[in-house]
Coordinates of C-alpha atoms in Angstrom, one line a residue:
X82 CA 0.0 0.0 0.0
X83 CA 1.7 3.3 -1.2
X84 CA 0.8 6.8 0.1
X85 CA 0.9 9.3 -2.6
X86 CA 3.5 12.0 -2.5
X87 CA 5.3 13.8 -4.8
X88 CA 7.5 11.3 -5.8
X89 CA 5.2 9.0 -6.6
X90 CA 5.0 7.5 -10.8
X91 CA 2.8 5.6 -12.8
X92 CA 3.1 3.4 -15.5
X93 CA 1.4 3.8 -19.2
X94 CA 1.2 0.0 -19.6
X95 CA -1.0 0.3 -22.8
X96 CA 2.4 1.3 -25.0
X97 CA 4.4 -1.2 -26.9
X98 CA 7.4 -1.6 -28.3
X99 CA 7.0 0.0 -32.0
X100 CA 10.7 0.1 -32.7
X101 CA 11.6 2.5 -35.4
X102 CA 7.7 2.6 -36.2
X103 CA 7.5 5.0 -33.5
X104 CA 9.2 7.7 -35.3
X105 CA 6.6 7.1 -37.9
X106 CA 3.5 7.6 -35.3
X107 CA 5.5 10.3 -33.3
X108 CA 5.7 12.2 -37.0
X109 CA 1.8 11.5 -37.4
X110 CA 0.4 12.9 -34.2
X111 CA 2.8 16.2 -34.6
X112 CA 1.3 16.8 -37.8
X113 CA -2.3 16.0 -36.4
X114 CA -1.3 18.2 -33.4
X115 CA 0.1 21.5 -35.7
X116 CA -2.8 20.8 -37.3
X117 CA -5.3 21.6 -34.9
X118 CA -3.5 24.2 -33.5
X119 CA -3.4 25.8 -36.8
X120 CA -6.8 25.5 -37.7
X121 CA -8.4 26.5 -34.2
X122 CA -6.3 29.3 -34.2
X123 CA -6.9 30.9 -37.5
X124 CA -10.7 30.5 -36.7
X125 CA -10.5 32.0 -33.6
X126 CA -8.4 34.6 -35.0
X127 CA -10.8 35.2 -37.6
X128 CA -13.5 35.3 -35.3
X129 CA -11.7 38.1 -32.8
X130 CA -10.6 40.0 -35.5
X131 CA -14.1 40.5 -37.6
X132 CA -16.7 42.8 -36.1
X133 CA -19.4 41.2 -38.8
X134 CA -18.9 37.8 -36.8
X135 CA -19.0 39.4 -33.2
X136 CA -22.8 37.4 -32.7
X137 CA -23.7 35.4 -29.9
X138 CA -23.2 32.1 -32.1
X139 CA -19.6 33.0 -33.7
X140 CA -18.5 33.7 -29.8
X141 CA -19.9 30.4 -28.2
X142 CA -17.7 28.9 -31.5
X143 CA -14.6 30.8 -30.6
X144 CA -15.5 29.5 -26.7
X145 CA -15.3 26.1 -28.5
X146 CA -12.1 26.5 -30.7
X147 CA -10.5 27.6 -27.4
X148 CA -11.5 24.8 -25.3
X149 CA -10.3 22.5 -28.5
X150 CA -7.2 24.0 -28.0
X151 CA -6.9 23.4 -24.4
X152 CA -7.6 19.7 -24.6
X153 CA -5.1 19.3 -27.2
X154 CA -2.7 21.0 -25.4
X155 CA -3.8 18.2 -22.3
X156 CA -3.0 15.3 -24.4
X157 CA -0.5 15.2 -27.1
X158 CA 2.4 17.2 -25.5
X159 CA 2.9 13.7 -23.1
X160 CA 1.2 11.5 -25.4
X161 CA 4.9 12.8 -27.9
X162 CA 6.9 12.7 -24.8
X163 CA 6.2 8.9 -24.3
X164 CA 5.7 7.6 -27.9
X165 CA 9.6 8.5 -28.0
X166 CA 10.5 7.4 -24.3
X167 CA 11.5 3.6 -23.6
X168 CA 10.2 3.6 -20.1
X169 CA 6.5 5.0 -20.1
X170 CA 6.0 6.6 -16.7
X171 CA 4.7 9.9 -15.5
X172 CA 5.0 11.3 -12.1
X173 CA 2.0 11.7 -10.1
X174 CA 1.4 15.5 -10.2
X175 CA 1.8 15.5 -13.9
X176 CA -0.7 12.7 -14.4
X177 CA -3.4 14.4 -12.1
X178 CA -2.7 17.8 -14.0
X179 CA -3.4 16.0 -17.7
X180 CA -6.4 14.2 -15.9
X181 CA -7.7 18.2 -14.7
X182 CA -7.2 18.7 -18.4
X183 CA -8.5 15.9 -20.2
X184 CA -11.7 15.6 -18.0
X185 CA -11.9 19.3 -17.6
X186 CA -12.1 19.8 -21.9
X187 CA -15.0 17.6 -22.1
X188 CA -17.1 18.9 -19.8
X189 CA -16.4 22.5 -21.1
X190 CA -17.7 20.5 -24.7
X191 CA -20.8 19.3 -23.0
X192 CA -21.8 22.8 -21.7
X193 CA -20.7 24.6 -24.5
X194 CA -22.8 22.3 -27.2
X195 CA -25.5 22.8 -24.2
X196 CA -24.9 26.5 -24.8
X197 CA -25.1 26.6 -28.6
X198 CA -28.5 24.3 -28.8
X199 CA -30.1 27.2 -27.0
X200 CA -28.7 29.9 -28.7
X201 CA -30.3 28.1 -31.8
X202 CA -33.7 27.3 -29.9
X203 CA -34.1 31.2 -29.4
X204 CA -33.2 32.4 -32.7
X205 CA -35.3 30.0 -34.8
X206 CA -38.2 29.6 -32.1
X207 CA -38.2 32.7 -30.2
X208 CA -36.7 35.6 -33.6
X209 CA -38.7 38.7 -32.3
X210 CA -36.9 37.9 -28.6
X211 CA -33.2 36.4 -29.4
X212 CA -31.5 40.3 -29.6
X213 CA -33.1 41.2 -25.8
X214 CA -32.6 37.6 -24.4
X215 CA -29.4 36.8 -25.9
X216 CA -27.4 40.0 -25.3
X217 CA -23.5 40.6 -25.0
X218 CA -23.4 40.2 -21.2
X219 CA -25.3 36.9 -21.5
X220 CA -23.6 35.3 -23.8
X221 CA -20.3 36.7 -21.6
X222 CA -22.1 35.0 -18.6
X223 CA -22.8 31.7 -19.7
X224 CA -19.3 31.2 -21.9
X225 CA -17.3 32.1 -18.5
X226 CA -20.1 29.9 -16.1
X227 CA -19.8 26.9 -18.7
X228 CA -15.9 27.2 -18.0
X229 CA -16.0 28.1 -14.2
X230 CA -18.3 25.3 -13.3
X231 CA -16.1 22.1 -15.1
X232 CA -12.9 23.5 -13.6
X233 CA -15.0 23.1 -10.3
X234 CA -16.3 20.3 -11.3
X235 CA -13.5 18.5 -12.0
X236 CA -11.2 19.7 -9.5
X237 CA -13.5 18.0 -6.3
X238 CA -13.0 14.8 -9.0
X239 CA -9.3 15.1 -8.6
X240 CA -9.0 16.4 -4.8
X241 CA -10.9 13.4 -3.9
X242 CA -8.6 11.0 -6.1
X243 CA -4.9 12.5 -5.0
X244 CA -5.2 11.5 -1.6
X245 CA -6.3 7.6 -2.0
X246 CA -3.7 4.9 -0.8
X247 CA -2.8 2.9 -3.5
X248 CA -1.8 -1.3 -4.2
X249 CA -0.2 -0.4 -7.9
X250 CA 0.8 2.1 -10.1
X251 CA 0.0 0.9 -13.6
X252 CA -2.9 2.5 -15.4
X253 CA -3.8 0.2 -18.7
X254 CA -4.0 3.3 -21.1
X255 CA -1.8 5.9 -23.4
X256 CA -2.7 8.8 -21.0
X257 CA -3.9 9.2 -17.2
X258 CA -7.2 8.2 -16.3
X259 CA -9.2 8.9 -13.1
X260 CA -11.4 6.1 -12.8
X261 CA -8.2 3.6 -13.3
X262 CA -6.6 5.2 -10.5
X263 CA -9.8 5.0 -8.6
X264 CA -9.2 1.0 -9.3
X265 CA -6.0 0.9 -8.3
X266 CA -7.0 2.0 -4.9
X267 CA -6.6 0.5 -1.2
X268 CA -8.2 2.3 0.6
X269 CA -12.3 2.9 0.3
X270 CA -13.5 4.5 -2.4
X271 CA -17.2 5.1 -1.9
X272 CA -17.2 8.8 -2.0
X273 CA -15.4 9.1 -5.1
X274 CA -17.8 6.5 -6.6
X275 CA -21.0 8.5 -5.5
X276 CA -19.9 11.7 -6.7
X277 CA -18.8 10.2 -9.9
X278 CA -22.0 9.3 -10.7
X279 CA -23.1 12.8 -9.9
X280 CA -20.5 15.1 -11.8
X281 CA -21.0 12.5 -14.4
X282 CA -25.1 13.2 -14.5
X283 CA -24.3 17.0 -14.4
X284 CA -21.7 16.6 -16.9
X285 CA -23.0 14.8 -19.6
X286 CA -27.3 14.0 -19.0
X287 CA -27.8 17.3 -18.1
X288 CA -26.6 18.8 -21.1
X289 CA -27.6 16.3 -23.0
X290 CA -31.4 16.9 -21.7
X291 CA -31.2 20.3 -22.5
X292 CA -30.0 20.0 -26.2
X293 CA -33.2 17.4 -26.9
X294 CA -35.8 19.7 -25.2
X295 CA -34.8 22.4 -27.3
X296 CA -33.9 20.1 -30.8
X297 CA -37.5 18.9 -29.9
X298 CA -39.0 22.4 -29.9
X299 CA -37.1 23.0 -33.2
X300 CA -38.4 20.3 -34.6
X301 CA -41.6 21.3 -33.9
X302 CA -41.2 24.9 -35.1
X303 CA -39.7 23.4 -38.7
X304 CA -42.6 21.0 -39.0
X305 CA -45.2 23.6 -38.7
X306 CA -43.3 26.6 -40.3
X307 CA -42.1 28.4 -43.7
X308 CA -39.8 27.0 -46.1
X309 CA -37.4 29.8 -44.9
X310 CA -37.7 28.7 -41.5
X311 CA -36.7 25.1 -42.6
X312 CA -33.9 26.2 -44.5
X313 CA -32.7 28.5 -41.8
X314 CA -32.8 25.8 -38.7
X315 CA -31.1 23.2 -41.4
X316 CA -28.0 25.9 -42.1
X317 CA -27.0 26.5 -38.7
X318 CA -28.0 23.1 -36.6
X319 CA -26.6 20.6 -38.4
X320 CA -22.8 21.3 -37.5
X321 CA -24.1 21.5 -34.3
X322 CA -26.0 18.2 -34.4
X323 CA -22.3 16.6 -36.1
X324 CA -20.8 18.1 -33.6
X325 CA -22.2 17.1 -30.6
X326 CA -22.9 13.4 -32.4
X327 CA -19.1 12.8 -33.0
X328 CA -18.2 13.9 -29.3
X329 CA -21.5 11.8 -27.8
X330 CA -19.9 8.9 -29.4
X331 CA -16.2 9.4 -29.1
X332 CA -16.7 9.9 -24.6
X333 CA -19.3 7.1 -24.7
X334 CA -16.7 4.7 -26.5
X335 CA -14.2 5.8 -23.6
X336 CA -16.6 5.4 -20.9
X337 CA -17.8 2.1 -22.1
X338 CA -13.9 0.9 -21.9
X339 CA -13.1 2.4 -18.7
X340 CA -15.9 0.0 -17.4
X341 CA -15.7 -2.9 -19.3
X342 CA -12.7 -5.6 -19.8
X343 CA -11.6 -5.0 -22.8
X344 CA -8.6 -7.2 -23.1
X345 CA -9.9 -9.8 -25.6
X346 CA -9.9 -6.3 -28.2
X347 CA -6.8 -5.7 -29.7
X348 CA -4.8 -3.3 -27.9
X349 CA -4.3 -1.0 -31.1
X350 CA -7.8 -0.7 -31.8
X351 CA -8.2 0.3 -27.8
X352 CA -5.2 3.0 -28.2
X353 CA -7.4 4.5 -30.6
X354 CA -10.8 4.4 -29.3
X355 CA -9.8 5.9 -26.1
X356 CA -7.7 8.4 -28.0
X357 CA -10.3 9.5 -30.7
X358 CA -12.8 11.8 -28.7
X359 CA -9.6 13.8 -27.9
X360 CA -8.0 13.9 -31.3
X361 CA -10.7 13.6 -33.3
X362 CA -13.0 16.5 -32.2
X363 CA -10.4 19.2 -31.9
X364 CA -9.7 18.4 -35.9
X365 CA -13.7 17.7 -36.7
X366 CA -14.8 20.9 -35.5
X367 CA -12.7 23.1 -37.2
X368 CA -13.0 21.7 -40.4
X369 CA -17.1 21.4 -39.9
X370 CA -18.3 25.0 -38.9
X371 CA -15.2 26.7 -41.4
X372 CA -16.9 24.3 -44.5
X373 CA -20.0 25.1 -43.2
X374 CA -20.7 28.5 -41.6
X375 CA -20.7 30.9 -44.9
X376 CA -19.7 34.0 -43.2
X377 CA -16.8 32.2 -41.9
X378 CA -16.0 30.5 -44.7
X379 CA -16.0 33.2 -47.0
X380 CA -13.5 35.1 -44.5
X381 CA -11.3 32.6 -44.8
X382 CA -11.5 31.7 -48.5
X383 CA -10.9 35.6 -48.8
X384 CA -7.8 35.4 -46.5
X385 CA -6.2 32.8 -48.6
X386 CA -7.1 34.6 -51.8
X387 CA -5.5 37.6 -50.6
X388 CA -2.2 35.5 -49.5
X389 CA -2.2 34.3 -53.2

């Protein structure tokens, strides 16, 4: 049984031995890393620097872009570290800071899809309303309360991990996970279970709850409005339904293999389901509201005309 202190290490067990192969997968994952940088940057750039795109939906996307960025930033700078590194350990403050990260970035994704399915529920359902409802310092308020409240959130989560007395060190996965350390524990563990469940609920059913009530009461405005109105709630929700499908997937995936044994799957296919909510997202979003916003888009096509 080990108290935790600050020398304290885990082990990565889920690596293997690539050989020169690693290079190969180190190259990959900076180029998919510089890539996300570079394309959540330019967008949020692009959204800072345009008064035109200074709207409530454009700054709940640039709260987005941002926490991209910050998840990124959460999991590829180790994940580079140890692709290159024979012996896969991490010390014990460094894992619980990526875990703050890691956790931290999807809740922020949960509120701030939660966010943007409202914005959209006023402006198609309630038009005459959205400028008095939806005003600078509201949008200001709910961008910094979606942030606030996760970093909260999640640091109870990790407060009530740090201190547990643990049998082993070895977590079975590329990057540090709470609930494996939770397993790993000696000592009892029934108040980090309970409220688990809880900052899970709040985390992911709650927003999750909201985004169907108000997808329900678009729904029902489409069906029994204009054309226009069809066209309108089509333009500007479905990134947001892609969005938030590709993320609801990509965490369930990792939730499913935190709780189940998965050690009859092969252990590349598990490297890369529990990596692809945290790679895959970050690079998804971009990509989907630059293709698909047209005031965006048109920005940026103009930009890269203009370097030409």
């Amino acid at each position: 049984m080990t108290n935790f202190t600050e020398d304290s290490y885990f082990i990565l067990d889920a690596y293997f031995d690539a050989g020169p192969t690693k290079y190969l997968f180190f190259l990959l994952l900076l180029s998919l890393y510089s890539l996300i940088i570079c394309a959540n940057v330019l967008l949020i750039v692009v959204i800072c620097v345009n008064r035109s795109l200074h709207e409530p939906m454009y700054m709940f996307l640039c709260s987005l872009f941002v926490n991209e960025l910050y998840g990124s930033t959460g999991l590829f700078p180790l994940l580079l570290l140890q692709i290159l590194s024979d012996v896969h350990t991490v010390s014990a403050p460094l894992c619980f800071l990526q875990i703050f990260c890691v956790y931290s970035y999807g809740s922020v994704e949960f509120y701030n899809l939660a966010i943007m399915s409202y914005d959209r529920y006023l402006a198609i359902c309630c038009p005459l309303q959205y400028n008095t409802r939806m005003t600078s310092n509201t949008v200001s308020v709910l961008i910094a309360v979606s942030w606030i409240y996760a970093l909260l959130l999640v640091a109870v989560t990790v407060s009530l991990s740090s201190p547990l007395q643990l049998c082993g060190n070895i977590i079975n996965k590329v990057y540090c996970d709470n609930y494996a350390i939770v397993k790993l524990a000696c000592s009892d563990t029934t108040l980090n279970n309970i409220y688990g469940l809880i900052s899970t609920a709040f985390t992911i059913f709650v927003p999750l709850t909201l985004i169907f009530f108000t997808y329900m009461r678009i729904l029902k405005v489409c069906f029994s409005g204009s054309k226009q109105t069809r066209q309108k709630a089509v333009s500007t929700c479905t990134p947001h339904l892609a969005s938030l499908l590709n993320f609801s997937f990509g965490a369930c995936f990792e939730v499913l293999q935190s709780r189940f044994n998965m050690n009859t799957v092969p252990n590349i296919l598990r490297i890369l389901i529990s990596l692809y909510w945290l790679i895959c997202q970050p690079l998804f979003n971009p990509v989907l509201y630059g293709l698909k916003m047209s005031k965006i888009y048109d920005i940026c096509k103009s930009l890269l005309y203009w370097k030409v």
